[in-house]
Structures are given as structure tokens and as C-alpha cells.
mmCIF file of C-alpha atoms and ligand atoms in Angstrom:
data_model
loop_
_atom_site.group_PDB
_atom_site.id
_atom_site.type_symbol
_atom_site.label_atom_id
_atom_site.label_comp_id
_atom_site.label_asym_id
_atom_site.label_seq_id
_atom_site.Cartn_x
_atom_site.Cartn_y
_atom_site.Cartn_z
ATOM 1 C CA MET T 1 44.837 25.324 -83.079
ATOM 2 C CA ILE T 2 45.412 23.559 -86.417
ATOM 3 C CA ARG T 3 43.274 24.590 -89.421
ATOM 4 C CA HIS T 4 42.196 21.713 -91.644
ATOM 5 C CA LYS T 5 41.059 21.856 -95.241
ATOM 6 C CA VAL T 6 38.398 19.298 -96.086
ATOM 7 C CA THR T 7 36.545 18.561 -99.329
ATOM 8 C CA LEU T 8 32.780 18.427 -98.762
ATOM 9 C CA ILE T 9 30.757 16.486 -101.343
ATOM 10 C CA PRO T 10 27.162 17.028 -100.146
ATOM 11 C CA GLY T 11 25.764 14.341 -102.473
ATOM 12 C CA GLU T 12 22.194 13.908 -103.707
ATOM 13 C CA GLY T 13 18.684 13.339 -102.281
ATOM 14 C CA ILE T 14 18.976 13.852 -98.514
ATOM 15 C CA GLY T 15 22.763 14.319 -98.932
ATOM 16 C CA PRO T 16 22.777 18.143 -98.898
ATOM 17 C CA GLU T 17 20.501 18.186 -95.812
ATOM 18 C CA VAL T 18 22.570 15.739 -93.741
ATOM 19 C CA ALA T 19 25.808 17.390 -94.915
ATOM 20 C CA ALA T 20 24.590 20.857 -93.868
ATOM 21 C CA ALA T 21 23.474 19.585 -90.440
ATOM 22 C CA THR T 22 26.815 17.822 -89.890
ATOM 23 C CA ARG T 23 28.777 20.892 -90.920
ATOM 24 C CA HIS T 24 26.652 23.056 -88.609
ATOM 25 C CA ILE T 25 27.383 20.748 -85.633
ATOM 26 C CA LEU T 26 31.120 20.580 -86.410
ATOM 27 C CA GLU T 27 31.286 24.371 -86.661
ATOM 28 C CA ALA T 28 29.612 24.663 -83.238
ATOM 29 C CA THR T 29 32.538 22.767 -81.653
ATOM 30 C CA GLY T 30 34.996 25.470 -82.740
ATOM 31 C CA VAL T 31 37.118 22.981 -84.721
ATOM 32 C CA GLN T 32 38.928 24.889 -87.466
ATOM 33 C CA ILE T 33 37.892 23.454 -90.842
ATOM 34 C CA ASP T 34 37.949 25.259 -94.189
ATOM 35 C CA TRP T 35 35.411 23.395 -96.302
ATOM 36 C CA GLU T 36 35.866 23.078 -100.054
ATOM 37 C CA GLU T 37 32.333 22.223 -101.191
ATOM 38 C CA ILE T 38 32.013 20.539 -104.578
ATOM 39 C CA ALA T 39 29.557 18.368 -106.552
ATOM 40 C CA GLY T 40 30.474 14.686 -106.806
ATOM 41 C CA ARG T 41 28.857 14.222 -110.214
ATOM 42 C CA SER T 42 29.868 15.909 -113.464
ATOM 43 C CA ASP T 43 27.125 18.041 -115.068
ATOM 44 C CA SER T 44 27.606 16.558 -118.556
ATOM 45 C CA SER T 45 24.514 16.701 -120.788
ATOM 46 C CA SER T 46 24.858 12.985 -121.647
ATOM 47 C CA ASP T 47 23.361 10.542 -119.103
ATOM 48 C CA GLN T 48 26.206 8.043 -119.662
ATOM 49 C CA GLU T 49 28.792 10.731 -118.862
ATOM 50 C CA LYS T 50 27.043 11.985 -115.707
ATOM 51 C CA THR T 51 29.666 10.248 -113.694
ATOM 52 C CA VAL T 52 32.346 11.335 -111.260
ATOM 53 C CA ASN T 53 33.319 15.027 -111.321
ATOM 54 C CA GLN T 54 37.083 15.163 -111.976
ATOM 55 C CA ALA T 55 37.301 18.473 -110.089
ATOM 56 C CA ALA T 56 35.992 16.663 -106.990
ATOM 57 C CA VAL T 57 38.666 13.980 -107.387
ATOM 58 C CA GLU T 58 41.340 16.687 -107.681
ATOM 59 C CA SER T 59 39.966 18.479 -104.627
ATOM 60 C CA VAL T 60 40.167 15.290 -102.490
ATOM 61 C CA ARG T 61 43.695 14.599 -103.790
ATOM 62 C CA ARG T 62 44.727 18.127 -102.816
ATOM 63 C CA ASN T 63 43.089 18.199 -99.377
ATOM 64 C CA ARG T 64 43.635 14.478 -98.636
ATOM 65 C CA VAL T 65 40.423 14.320 -96.590
ATOM 66 C CA ALA T 66 36.773 14.380 -97.710
ATOM 67 C CA LEU T 67 33.328 14.134 -96.149
ATOM 68 C CA LYS T 68 30.733 12.818 -98.574
ATOM 69 C CA GLY T 69 26.935 12.492 -98.631
ATOM 70 C CA PRO T 70 25.153 9.687 -100.537
ATOM 71 C CA MET T 71 24.899 9.649 -104.338
ATOM 72 C CA ALA T 72 22.339 7.790 -106.457
ATOM 73 C CA THR T 73 23.233 4.881 -108.754
ATOM 74 C CA ALA T 74 20.978 3.496 -111.507
ATOM 75 C CA ILE T 75 20.237 -0.239 -111.239
ATOM 76 C CA ALA T 76 21.117 -2.588 -114.168
ATOM 77 C CA GLY T 77 22.049 0.186 -116.632
ATOM 78 C CA GLY T 78 22.786 3.933 -116.721
ATOM 79 C CA ALA T 79 25.991 5.672 -115.708
ATOM 80 C CA PRO T 80 28.472 3.772 -113.494
ATOM 81 C CA SER T 81 28.385 4.421 -109.732
ATOM 82 C CA VAL T 82 30.017 7.710 -108.701
ATOM 83 C CA ASN T 83 30.634 6.241 -105.237
ATOM 84 C CA VAL T 84 32.604 3.295 -106.619
ATOM 85 C CA ALA T 85 34.439 5.554 -109.111
ATOM 86 C CA LEU T 86 35.596 7.873 -106.309
ATOM 87 C CA ARG T 87 36.856 4.969 -104.175
ATOM 88 C CA LYS T 88 38.658 3.383 -107.125
ATOM 89 C CA THR T 89 40.158 6.553 -108.606
ATOM 90 C CA LEU T 90 41.471 7.655 -105.230
ATOM 91 C CA ASP T 91 42.639 4.090 -104.390
ATOM 92 C CA LEU T 92 40.761 4.119 -101.078
ATOM 93 C CA TYR T 93 41.465 0.468 -100.443
ATOM 94 C CA SER T 94 40.311 0.108 -96.833
ATOM 95 C CA ASN T 95 36.675 0.322 -95.870
ATOM 96 C CA LEU T 96 36.453 0.807 -92.123
ATOM 97 C CA ARG T 97 33.110 0.114 -90.446
ATOM 98 C CA PRO T 98 32.905 0.438 -86.650
ATOM 99 C CA VAL T 99 29.690 -1.064 -85.247
ATOM 100 C CA LYS T 100 28.607 -0.086 -81.725
ATOM 101 C CA ASN T 101 25.313 0.226 -79.893
ATOM 102 C CA MET T 102 23.790 3.689 -79.700
ATOM 103 C CA PRO T 103 21.995 4.273 -76.375
ATOM 104 C CA GLY T 104 18.222 4.183 -76.783
ATOM 105 C CA VAL T 105 18.261 2.658 -80.282
ATOM 106 C CA LYS T 106 16.385 -0.646 -80.263
ATOM 107 C CA SER T 107 18.591 -3.574 -81.228
ATOM 108 C CA HIS T 108 18.917 -7.311 -80.744
ATOM 109 C CA PHE T 109 22.136 -7.041 -78.715
ATOM 110 C CA GLU T 110 23.784 -4.780 -76.155
ATOM 111 C CA ASN T 111 27.501 -3.987 -75.757
ATOM 112 C CA VAL T 112 28.374 -4.761 -79.368
ATOM 113 C CA ASN T 113 31.706 -3.186 -80.240
ATOM 114 C CA LEU T 114 33.065 -4.420 -83.571
ATOM 115 C CA ILE T 115 35.411 -3.107 -86.218
ATOM 116 C CA LEU T 116 35.046 -4.481 -89.743
ATOM 117 C CA VAL T 117 37.818 -3.878 -92.273
ATOM 118 C CA ARG T 118 36.788 -4.618 -95.864
ATOM 119 C CA GLU T 119 39.085 -4.696 -98.894
ATOM 120 C CA ASN T 120 37.639 -2.093 -101.236
ATOM 121 C CA THR T 121 39.255 -2.431 -104.651
ATOM 122 C CA GLU T 122 39.124 -5.961 -106.072
ATOM 123 C CA ASP T 123 37.407 -9.365 -105.685
ATOM 124 C CA LEU T 124 34.103 -9.628 -107.623
ATOM 125 C CA TYR T 125 33.912 -5.798 -107.733
ATOM 126 C CA SER T 126 36.581 -5.566 -110.415
ATOM 127 C CA GLY T 127 33.800 -4.994 -112.976
ATOM 128 C CA LEU T 128 35.143 -7.767 -115.229
ATOM 129 C CA GLU T 129 31.975 -9.399 -116.518
ATOM 130 C CA HIS T 130 31.232 -10.674 -119.992
ATOM 131 C CA GLU T 131 28.868 -12.903 -121.896
ATOM 132 C CA VAL T 132 30.689 -16.034 -123.015
ATOM 133 C CA VAL T 133 27.820 -17.234 -125.241
ATOM 134 C CA PRO T 134 24.152 -16.215 -125.014
ATOM 135 C CA GLY T 135 22.805 -17.535 -121.719
ATOM 136 C CA VAL T 136 26.242 -17.801 -120.085
ATOM 137 C CA VAL T 137 28.064 -14.958 -118.351
ATOM 138 C CA GLU T 138 31.366 -14.920 -116.549
ATOM 139 C CA SER T 139 32.250 -12.579 -113.678
ATOM 140 C CA LEU T 140 35.876 -12.548 -112.609
ATOM 141 C CA LYS T 141 36.958 -12.618 -108.985
ATOM 142 C CA ILE T 142 40.373 -10.983 -108.755
ATOM 143 C CA ILE T 143 42.460 -11.467 -105.616
ATOM 144 C CA THR T 144 46.046 -10.223 -105.520
ATOM 145 C CA GLU T 145 48.813 -10.682 -102.990
ATOM 146 C CA ARG T 146 49.473 -6.921 -103.061
ATOM 147 C CA ALA T 147 45.895 -5.860 -102.194
ATOM 148 C CA SER T 148 45.452 -8.656 -99.614
ATOM 149 C CA THR T 149 48.725 -7.748 -97.904
ATOM 150 C CA ARG T 150 48.024 -4.021 -97.747
ATOM 151 C CA ILE T 151 44.498 -4.474 -96.323
ATOM 152 C CA ALA T 152 45.897 -6.909 -93.738
ATOM 153 C CA LYS T 153 48.593 -4.377 -92.788
ATOM 154 C CA PHE T 154 45.915 -1.686 -92.455
ATOM 155 C CA ALA T 155 43.816 -3.910 -90.155
ATOM 156 C CA PHE T 156 46.705 -4.987 -87.913
ATOM 157 C CA GLU T 157 48.096 -1.440 -87.671
ATOM 158 C CA TYR T 158 44.601 -0.191 -86.811
ATOM 159 C CA ALA T 159 44.311 -2.861 -84.101
ATOM 160 C CA LYS T 160 47.699 -1.906 -82.675
ATOM 161 C CA HIS T 161 46.905 1.829 -82.540
ATOM 162 C CA HIS T 162 43.364 1.454 -81.207
ATOM 163 C CA GLY T 163 43.970 -1.151 -78.523
ATOM 164 C CA ARG T 164 42.173 -3.959 -80.333
ATOM 165 C CA LYS T 165 43.101 -7.491 -79.321
ATOM 166 C CA LYS T 166 41.806 -9.999 -81.875
ATOM 167 C CA ILE T 167 41.322 -10.223 -85.663
ATOM 168 C CA HIS T 168 39.295 -12.857 -87.500
ATOM 169 C CA ALA T 169 40.056 -13.222 -91.225
ATOM 170 C CA ILE T 170 36.867 -14.268 -93.059
ATOM 171 C CA HIS T 171 37.146 -16.482 -96.162
ATOM 172 C CA LYS T 172 35.793 -19.355 -98.249
ATOM 173 C CA ALA T 173 39.161 -20.936 -99.020
ATOM 174 C CA ASN T 174 37.719 -24.438 -98.636
ATOM 175 C CA ILE T 175 35.941 -23.868 -101.968
ATOM 176 C CA MET T 176 37.867 -20.997 -103.613
ATOM 177 C CA LYS T 177 41.195 -22.556 -102.811
ATOM 178 C CA LEU T 178 43.276 -20.366 -105.108
ATOM 179 C CA SER T 179 41.691 -16.918 -104.671
ATOM 180 C CA ASP T 180 40.645 -16.990 -101.008
ATOM 181 C CA GLY T 181 43.682 -19.201 -100.384
ATOM 182 C CA LEU T 182 45.943 -16.374 -101.580
ATOM 183 C CA PHE T 183 44.025 -13.888 -99.426
ATOM 184 C CA LEU T 184 44.569 -16.069 -96.348
ATOM 185 C CA ARG T 185 48.257 -16.728 -97.036
ATOM 186 C CA SER T 186 48.857 -12.993 -97.441
ATOM 187 C CA VAL T 187 46.996 -12.188 -94.201
ATOM 188 C CA ARG T 188 48.849 -14.902 -92.275
ATOM 189 C CA ALA T 189 52.207 -13.416 -93.327
ATOM 190 C CA VAL T 190 51.151 -10.032 -91.925
ATOM 191 C CA ALA T 191 49.612 -11.561 -88.773
ATOM 192 C CA ALA T 192 52.971 -13.187 -87.978
ATOM 193 C CA GLN T 193 54.459 -9.686 -87.648
ATOM 194 C CA PHE T 194 51.928 -8.760 -84.923
ATOM 195 C CA PRO T 195 52.326 -11.448 -82.226
ATOM 196 C CA ASP T 196 50.420 -9.329 -79.652
ATOM 197 C CA ILE T 197 47.216 -9.476 -81.674
ATOM 198 C CA GLU T 198 45.339 -12.763 -81.594
ATOM 199 C CA TYR T 199 44.707 -14.044 -85.130
ATOM 200 C CA LYS T 200 41.914 -16.434 -86.131
ATOM 201 C CA GLU T 201 40.228 -17.575 -89.345
ATOM 202 C CA LEU T 202 36.583 -18.361 -90.005
ATOM 203 C CA ILE T 203 34.670 -19.537 -93.080
ATOM 204 C CA VAL T 204 32.190 -16.847 -94.142
ATOM 205 C CA ASP T 205 28.964 -18.859 -93.759
ATOM 206 C CA ASN T 206 29.941 -19.953 -90.249
ATOM 207 C CA ALA T 207 30.987 -16.355 -89.465
ATOM 208 C CA CYS T 208 27.491 -15.121 -90.432
ATOM 209 C CA MET T 209 25.865 -17.629 -88.089
ATOM 210 C CA GLN T 210 28.311 -16.943 -85.244
ATOM 211 C CA ILE T 211 27.917 -13.178 -85.438
ATOM 212 C CA VAL T 212 24.123 -13.235 -85.197
ATOM 213 C CA MET T 213 24.255 -15.740 -82.335
ATOM 214 C CA ASP T 214 26.981 -14.058 -80.282
ATOM 215 C CA PRO T 215 28.524 -10.843 -81.677
ATOM 216 C CA LEU T 216 30.396 -10.203 -78.428
ATOM 217 C CA GLN T 217 32.866 -13.019 -79.225
ATOM 218 C CA PHE T 218 34.331 -10.852 -82.043
ATOM 219 C CA ASP T 219 36.624 -7.833 -81.900
ATOM 220 C CA MET T 220 37.774 -7.102 -85.477
ATOM 221 C CA LEU T 221 36.864 -8.801 -88.756
ATOM 222 C CA LEU T 222 39.079 -8.609 -91.852
ATOM 223 C CA LEU T 223 37.303 -9.435 -95.097
ATOM 224 C CA PRO T 224 37.730 -9.484 -98.882
ATOM 225 C CA ASN T 225 35.391 -7.115 -100.747
ATOM 226 C CA LEU T 226 32.211 -9.184 -101.291
ATOM 227 C CA TYR T 227 32.042 -10.858 -97.870
ATOM 228 C CA GLY T 228 32.888 -7.464 -96.364
ATOM 229 C CA ASP T 229 30.011 -5.789 -98.182
ATOM 230 C CA VAL T 230 27.505 -8.357 -96.929
ATOM 231 C CA MET T 231 28.823 -8.784 -93.391
ATOM 232 C CA SER T 232 29.235 -5.067 -92.679
ATOM 233 C CA ASP T 233 25.517 -4.443 -93.306
ATOM 234 C CA LEU T 234 24.680 -7.596 -91.352
ATOM 235 C CA ALA T 235 26.752 -6.257 -88.453
ATOM 236 C CA ALA T 236 25.023 -2.857 -88.675
ATOM 237 C CA GLY T 237 21.725 -4.725 -88.313
ATOM 238 C CA LEU T 238 22.894 -6.033 -84.929
ATOM 239 C CA VAL T 239 22.858 -2.508 -83.468
ATOM 240 C CA GLY T 240 19.849 -0.911 -85.175
ATOM 241 C CA GLY T 241 20.780 -0.547 -88.850
ATOM 242 C CA LEU T 242 22.617 1.654 -91.300
ATOM 243 C CA GLY T 243 21.288 4.900 -89.804
ATOM 244 C CA VAL T 244 23.497 4.634 -86.717
ATOM 245 C CA VAL T 245 26.842 3.377 -88.048
ATOM 246 C CA PRO T 246 29.681 5.333 -89.677
ATOM 247 C CA SER T 247 32.023 4.415 -92.488
ATOM 248 C CA ALA T 248 35.404 5.494 -93.821
ATOM 249 C CA ASN T 249 37.274 4.716 -97.022
ATOM 250 C CA ILE T 250 40.979 5.105 -96.450
ATOM 251 C CA GLY T 251 43.992 4.880 -98.759
ATOM 252 C CA ASP T 252 47.675 5.766 -98.432
ATOM 253 C CA GLU T 253 47.199 9.234 -99.930
ATOM 254 C CA CYS T 254 43.708 10.282 -98.839
ATOM 255 C CA ALA T 255 40.573 9.321 -96.935
ATOM 256 C CA MET T 256 36.868 9.801 -97.575
ATOM 257 C CA PHE T 257 34.300 9.579 -94.789
ATOM 258 C CA GLU T 258 30.700 8.814 -95.714
ATOM 259 C CA ALA T 259 27.385 7.498 -94.438
ATOM 260 C CA VAL T 260 26.463 4.041 -95.724
ATOM 261 C CA HIS T 261 22.771 4.763 -96.287
ATOM 262 C CA GLY T 262 21.551 6.007 -99.670
ATOM 263 C CA THR T 263 19.899 9.186 -100.970
ATOM 264 C CA ALA T 264 16.467 8.334 -99.435
ATOM 265 C CA PRO T 265 14.454 9.867 -102.324
ATOM 266 C CA ASP T 266 11.193 9.245 -100.392
ATOM 267 C CA ILE T 267 12.067 11.868 -97.748
ATOM 268 C CA ALA T 268 14.542 14.110 -99.617
ATOM 269 C CA GLY T 269 13.907 17.844 -99.229
ATOM 270 C CA LYS T 270 11.361 17.368 -96.430
ATOM 271 C CA GLY T 271 13.637 18.137 -93.477
ATOM 272 C CA LEU T 272 13.053 14.634 -92.046
ATOM 273 C CA ALA T 273 16.414 12.960 -92.680
ATOM 274 C CA ASN T 274 18.511 11.696 -89.803
ATOM 275 C CA PRO T 275 22.088 13.048 -90.064
ATOM 276 C CA THR T 276 23.460 10.637 -87.405
ATOM 277 C CA ALA T 277 25.334 8.340 -89.806
ATOM 278 C CA LEU T 278 27.143 11.194 -91.563
ATOM 279 C CA LEU T 279 27.801 12.902 -88.230
ATOM 280 C CA MET T 280 29.318 9.655 -86.895
ATOM 281 C CA SER T 281 31.434 9.413 -90.059
ATOM 282 C CA SER T 282 32.610 12.967 -89.387
ATOM 283 C CA ILE T 283 33.616 11.819 -85.874
ATOM 284 C CA LEU T 284 35.856 9.199 -87.545
ATOM 285 C CA MET T 285 37.170 11.996 -89.772
ATOM 286 C CA LEU T 286 38.048 14.190 -86.772
ATOM 287 C CA ASP T 287 39.835 11.219 -85.212
ATOM 288 C CA HIS T 288 41.776 10.767 -88.470
ATOM 289 C CA LEU T 289 42.665 14.491 -88.425
ATOM 290 C CA GLY T 290 44.025 14.151 -84.887
ATOM 291 C CA GLU T 291 41.095 16.084 -83.338
ATOM 292 C CA ARG T 292 40.368 13.331 -80.813
ATOM 293 C CA ASN T 293 38.906 15.579 -78.091
ATOM 294 C CA THR T 294 36.411 17.185 -80.452
ATOM 295 C CA ALA T 295 35.513 13.764 -81.844
ATOM 296 C CA GLN T 296 34.812 12.492 -78.320
ATOM 297 C CA ARG T 297 32.802 15.638 -77.425
ATOM 298 C CA ILE T 298 30.480 15.135 -80.404
ATOM 299 C CA GLN T 299 30.143 11.408 -79.667
ATOM 300 C CA ASN T 300 29.155 12.196 -76.057
ATOM 301 C CA ALA T 301 26.658 14.870 -77.154
ATOM 302 C CA LEU T 302 25.119 12.534 -79.723
ATOM 303 C CA GLU T 303 24.760 9.706 -77.202
ATOM 304 C CA ARG T 304 23.167 12.131 -74.751
ATOM 305 C CA VAL T 305 20.545 13.218 -77.300
ATOM 306 C CA TYR T 306 19.750 9.550 -78.024
ATOM 307 C CA ARG T 307 19.646 8.628 -74.335
ATOM 308 C CA GLU T 308 17.257 11.505 -73.551
ATOM 309 C CA ALA T 309 15.164 10.564 -76.633
ATOM 310 C CA LYS T 310 13.351 13.922 -76.775
ATOM 311 C CA HIS T 311 14.709 15.224 -80.082
ATOM 312 C CA THR T 312 15.394 12.123 -82.190
ATOM 313 C CA THR T 313 14.157 11.724 -85.770
ATOM 314 C CA ARG T 314 11.279 9.592 -87.080
ATOM 315 C CA ASP T 315 13.368 6.753 -88.502
ATOM 316 C CA VAL T 316 14.455 5.879 -84.936
ATOM 317 C CA GLY T 317 11.000 6.357 -83.421
ATOM 318 C CA GLY T 318 11.205 10.074 -82.549
ATOM 319 C CA LYS T 319 9.322 13.099 -83.888
ATOM 320 C CA ALA T 320 12.040 15.678 -84.586
ATOM 321 C CA GLY T 321 13.029 17.106 -87.949
ATOM 322 C CA ILE T 322 16.664 17.429 -88.947
ATOM 323 C CA GLU T 323 17.075 20.992 -87.642
ATOM 324 C CA GLU T 324 15.620 20.232 -84.215
ATOM 325 C CA PHE T 325 17.901 17.191 -83.943
ATOM 326 C CA ALA T 326 21.022 19.167 -84.953
ATOM 327 C CA ASP T 327 20.128 21.954 -82.483
ATOM 328 C CA ALA T 328 19.713 19.350 -79.717
ATOM 329 C CA VAL T 329 23.203 17.937 -80.425
ATOM 330 C CA ILE T 330 24.673 21.457 -80.324
ATOM 331 C CA ASP T 331 22.817 22.164 -77.076
ATOM 332 C CA ALA T 332 24.199 18.904 -75.595
ATOM 333 C CA LEU T 333 27.721 19.918 -76.684
ATOM 334 C CA ASN T 334 27.443 23.084 -74.664
ATOM 335 C CA ARG T 335 25.854 21.546 -71.552
ATOM 336 C CA LYS T 336 27.991 20.348 -68.666
HETATM 337 P P1 NAI W 1 18.296 4.379 -98.947
HETATM 338 O O1 NAI W 1 19.295 4.148 -97.865
HETATM 339 O O2 NAI W 1 18.399 5.662 -99.674
HETATM 340 O O3 NAI W 1 16.803 4.293 -98.336
HETATM 341 C C1 NAI W 1 16.276 3.136 -97.698
HETATM 342 C C2 NAI W 1 15.228 3.582 -96.636
HETATM 343 O O4 NAI W 1 15.923 4.141 -95.515
HETATM 344 C C3 NAI W 1 14.269 4.658 -97.126
HETATM 345 O O5 NAI W 1 13.004 4.446 -96.569
HETATM 346 C C4 NAI W 1 14.858 5.953 -96.578
HETATM 347 O O6 NAI W 1 13.889 6.961 -96.331
HETATM 348 C C5 NAI W 1 15.495 5.486 -95.271
HETATM 349 N N1 NAI W 1 16.696 6.287 -94.940
HETATM 350 C C6 NAI W 1 17.926 6.180 -95.486
HETATM 351 N N2 NAI W 1 18.761 7.081 -94.955
HETATM 352 C C7 NAI W 1 18.049 7.764 -94.033
HETATM 353 C C8 NAI W 1 18.360 8.832 -93.145
HETATM 354 N N3 NAI W 1 19.593 9.380 -93.073
HETATM 355 N N4 NAI W 1 17.383 9.321 -92.356
HETATM 356 C C9 NAI W 1 16.144 8.784 -92.369
HETATM 357 N N5 NAI W 1 15.785 7.764 -93.194
HETATM 358 C C10 NAI W 1 16.738 7.263 -94.022
HETATM 359 O O7 NAI W 1 18.406 3.129 -99.934
HETATM 360 P P2 NAI W 1 17.832 2.934 -101.408
HETATM 361 O O8 NAI W 1 16.427 3.452 -101.481
HETATM 362 O O9 NAI W 1 18.096 1.515 -101.718
HETATM 363 O O10 NAI W 1 18.759 3.801 -102.369
HETATM 364 C C11 NAI W 1 18.428 5.085 -102.867
HETATM 365 C C12 NAI W 1 19.596 5.582 -103.722
HETATM 366 O O11 NAI W 1 20.755 5.744 -102.912
HETATM 367 C C13 NAI W 1 19.983 4.631 -104.850
HETATM 368 O O12 NAI W 1 20.212 5.397 -106.012
HETATM 369 C C14 NAI W 1 21.278 3.997 -104.374
HETATM 370 O O13 NAI W 1 22.125 3.650 -105.428
HETATM 371 C C15 NAI W 1 21.881 5.132 -103.547
HETATM 372 N N6 NAI W 1 22.838 4.662 -102.511
HETATM 373 C C16 NAI W 1 23.971 5.409 -102.324
HETATM 374 C C17 NAI W 1 24.885 5.062 -101.368
HETATM 375 C C18 NAI W 1 26.097 5.921 -101.184
HETATM 376 O O14 NAI W 1 26.166 6.996 -101.737
HETATM 377 N N7 NAI W 1 27.080 5.503 -100.413
HETATM 378 C C19 NAI W 1 24.676 3.876 -100.501
HETATM 379 C C20 NAI W 1 23.433 3.204 -100.733
HETATM 380 C C21 NAI W 1 22.544 3.583 -101.715
#
């Protein structure tokens, strides 16, 4: 059996609780993981410098795989986002968001099975904003051939290795002819190398309407950063929200798996958090590590607990606390 070394960044708010529950469940499967637990934020005395912990970055670089809980970000001021800093510093350019129904979780649709691939490093998230004159600001949308090509390659390779049949590239190239135009041209060049995968294009506003009317018509969506941010949460809403979908940030050198919900300060420390999203992200991590059987075992156990609906947490209509839920998943792992 292979031993893996994984960086664990528990995060803040409910982060340490959901991280501990996830670790507990993974350990119960017998999978061999040596965890290197480390804080994501530096403990500098200055608020502005309370940003990403360089030792955490080094740890992820060394181990190449990380599991991360949520971390807080101040709105309109304060230190820059640790989450964004980690993704940028480690060049985790692909954001992978599978969206599938969880049995027993109320949702508008059944049988949804989507994969969204979002470019994670450029577009309007380049942080290039300035005031031109008082009352006028400029925010720069950066699209490069290099980043568009590598995210397209990631998406098509993913489709090939996971038996996916169709990719829609999402854009607004009718208006942003240069930037989204370059994104599309780059994607088309990659698509031409994968003739077995059906390739289509859709303007983002139409895509939003189509996906809420009939999500089953889609298989994979490939999106630049901003449209990807919006549409991946929209897609999560089709199956019951951010509490039941996983996420991965993947680069050429390393990968970081994290829940997409935040630190939930209203319930932090009360034992009420639902660890499902981080647990599902850890299932993606096990898949990435080549531990496909263990990943499938946990997925089956989790679905069983949701189907039986006796030990689910309050956010999904149950009554259980985090420990009862984690124990139920472990019990389901060990049942025939
Ligand atoms: P949030 O996701 O923390 O909370 C929104 C609502 O969902 C709250 O009522 C919360 O109790 C509930 N909730 C979230 N996760 C839950 C879970 N696992 N189990 C049960 N209930 C859950 O969003 P909010 O309040 O906008 O953000 C709080 C902080 O989290 C902010 O500082 C924000 O910047 C940060 N954040 C961090 C993210 C990350 O680290 N990737 C992602 C999103 C937000």
C-alpha cells in the first residue's frame, strides 16, 4: 500500500472542525496518509501582513497535494485573500467543480452530472485596478493565449480520462471580441486535437438561461475566470448548494482540494458544521492520488448516510452534529 504525504491547512471558523471530521473519516478507511498540518495564514502582528503563511506554501510545494479548509477574507479593505494568494503562488490554474445530485438533498433537478473547469489565474482577477481620475476607475481584464491554451488542454485531457463526451466553451466574444475572442481561438486549437470529444460554444448569458432550464443537456463547461466563478455557484445551486459540492485547484506541480463554502462564523465552534463539502473534496483528492477504490467507498458511504437521512446535519434539514454525522459515515463504510 502506498503512503501519501499531504499538507493539511485546517483553515478558520468551521475549518478546523470540518478538517478534523474529514481526516477522521479518511483514517477509518485505512488509506495511508501522513498529514503535515499547518496554518494557512502568517501570524504577523500587523493586520496588513496577516496574509499567506510562506511555510504553508513550501509544504504544499514539497508534498504536491493539499487539503484546505475555508479562510476568512475582509471585504473592501484589510489583508489580501489568503485563498487567492495560495492559488496564485502555487499556480493552481485549473479550478475543477463537479456538480452532481446527492440522494435526499432537495434540489430543483435530478440526475445532474456536470463538470465545470474554470481558469483560475487571470481575467478580471488579475488585481489590476486603478483610479484614472476621481470618480473613474479602470479594472483590467487580462486574457493570454498561454493560460487559455493550458486550461483548455486540462479540460480536454480530463474529459478523455474520465469518459466525458462534450465540452461547451463559455464566452462573451460578441462584445469582448479581442479578449474572449483570444480565449475562444485558443480553445478551438486545442479542441481540434480531440476529435472524439464534441466541442460547442455558448455565450455566457444564454448559457446561464440554458443551464437553469435544462442542465441535463450539458456535460462539461470550460470557462474563463469570472464566468467560471459565477456559473460554478449557479450550477451548485441546481443540486442543493455549496454544502454538497467539492472543488479542486490543480496546477502542473501541485493540487489543492478545498470546500467552496466559507468559514461560517455564525456556527463556528458549535459542533454544527456539515463536513460534506470538504469530505467530497477529499474524495477528489484520493482520486488524484490514485486511491480510486477508497474514493468510491467514501462516496458510497456518504450517499448512504444521505439516503437514510437519520444522521444528517441541520443545514440540510437533519438534526445531527458534526461528530454524529462523521460517525455515521464511518459506520456506513464498515457496513456491507
Ligand atoms: P459562508 O459560506 O461562510 O456562510 C454562509 C452561510 O452558510 C452561513 O449561514 C453558514 O452558517 C452556512 N454554512 C457555510 N458552510 C457551512 C457548513 N459546512 N455547514 C453548515 N453550514 C454552513 O459565507 P460567508 O458568510 O459569506 O463568508 C464567511 C467568511 O468565509 C468570509 O470571510 C469569506 O471571505 C470566507 N470565505 C472563504 C472561502 C474559502 O476559504 N474558500 C469561500 C467563501 C467565503
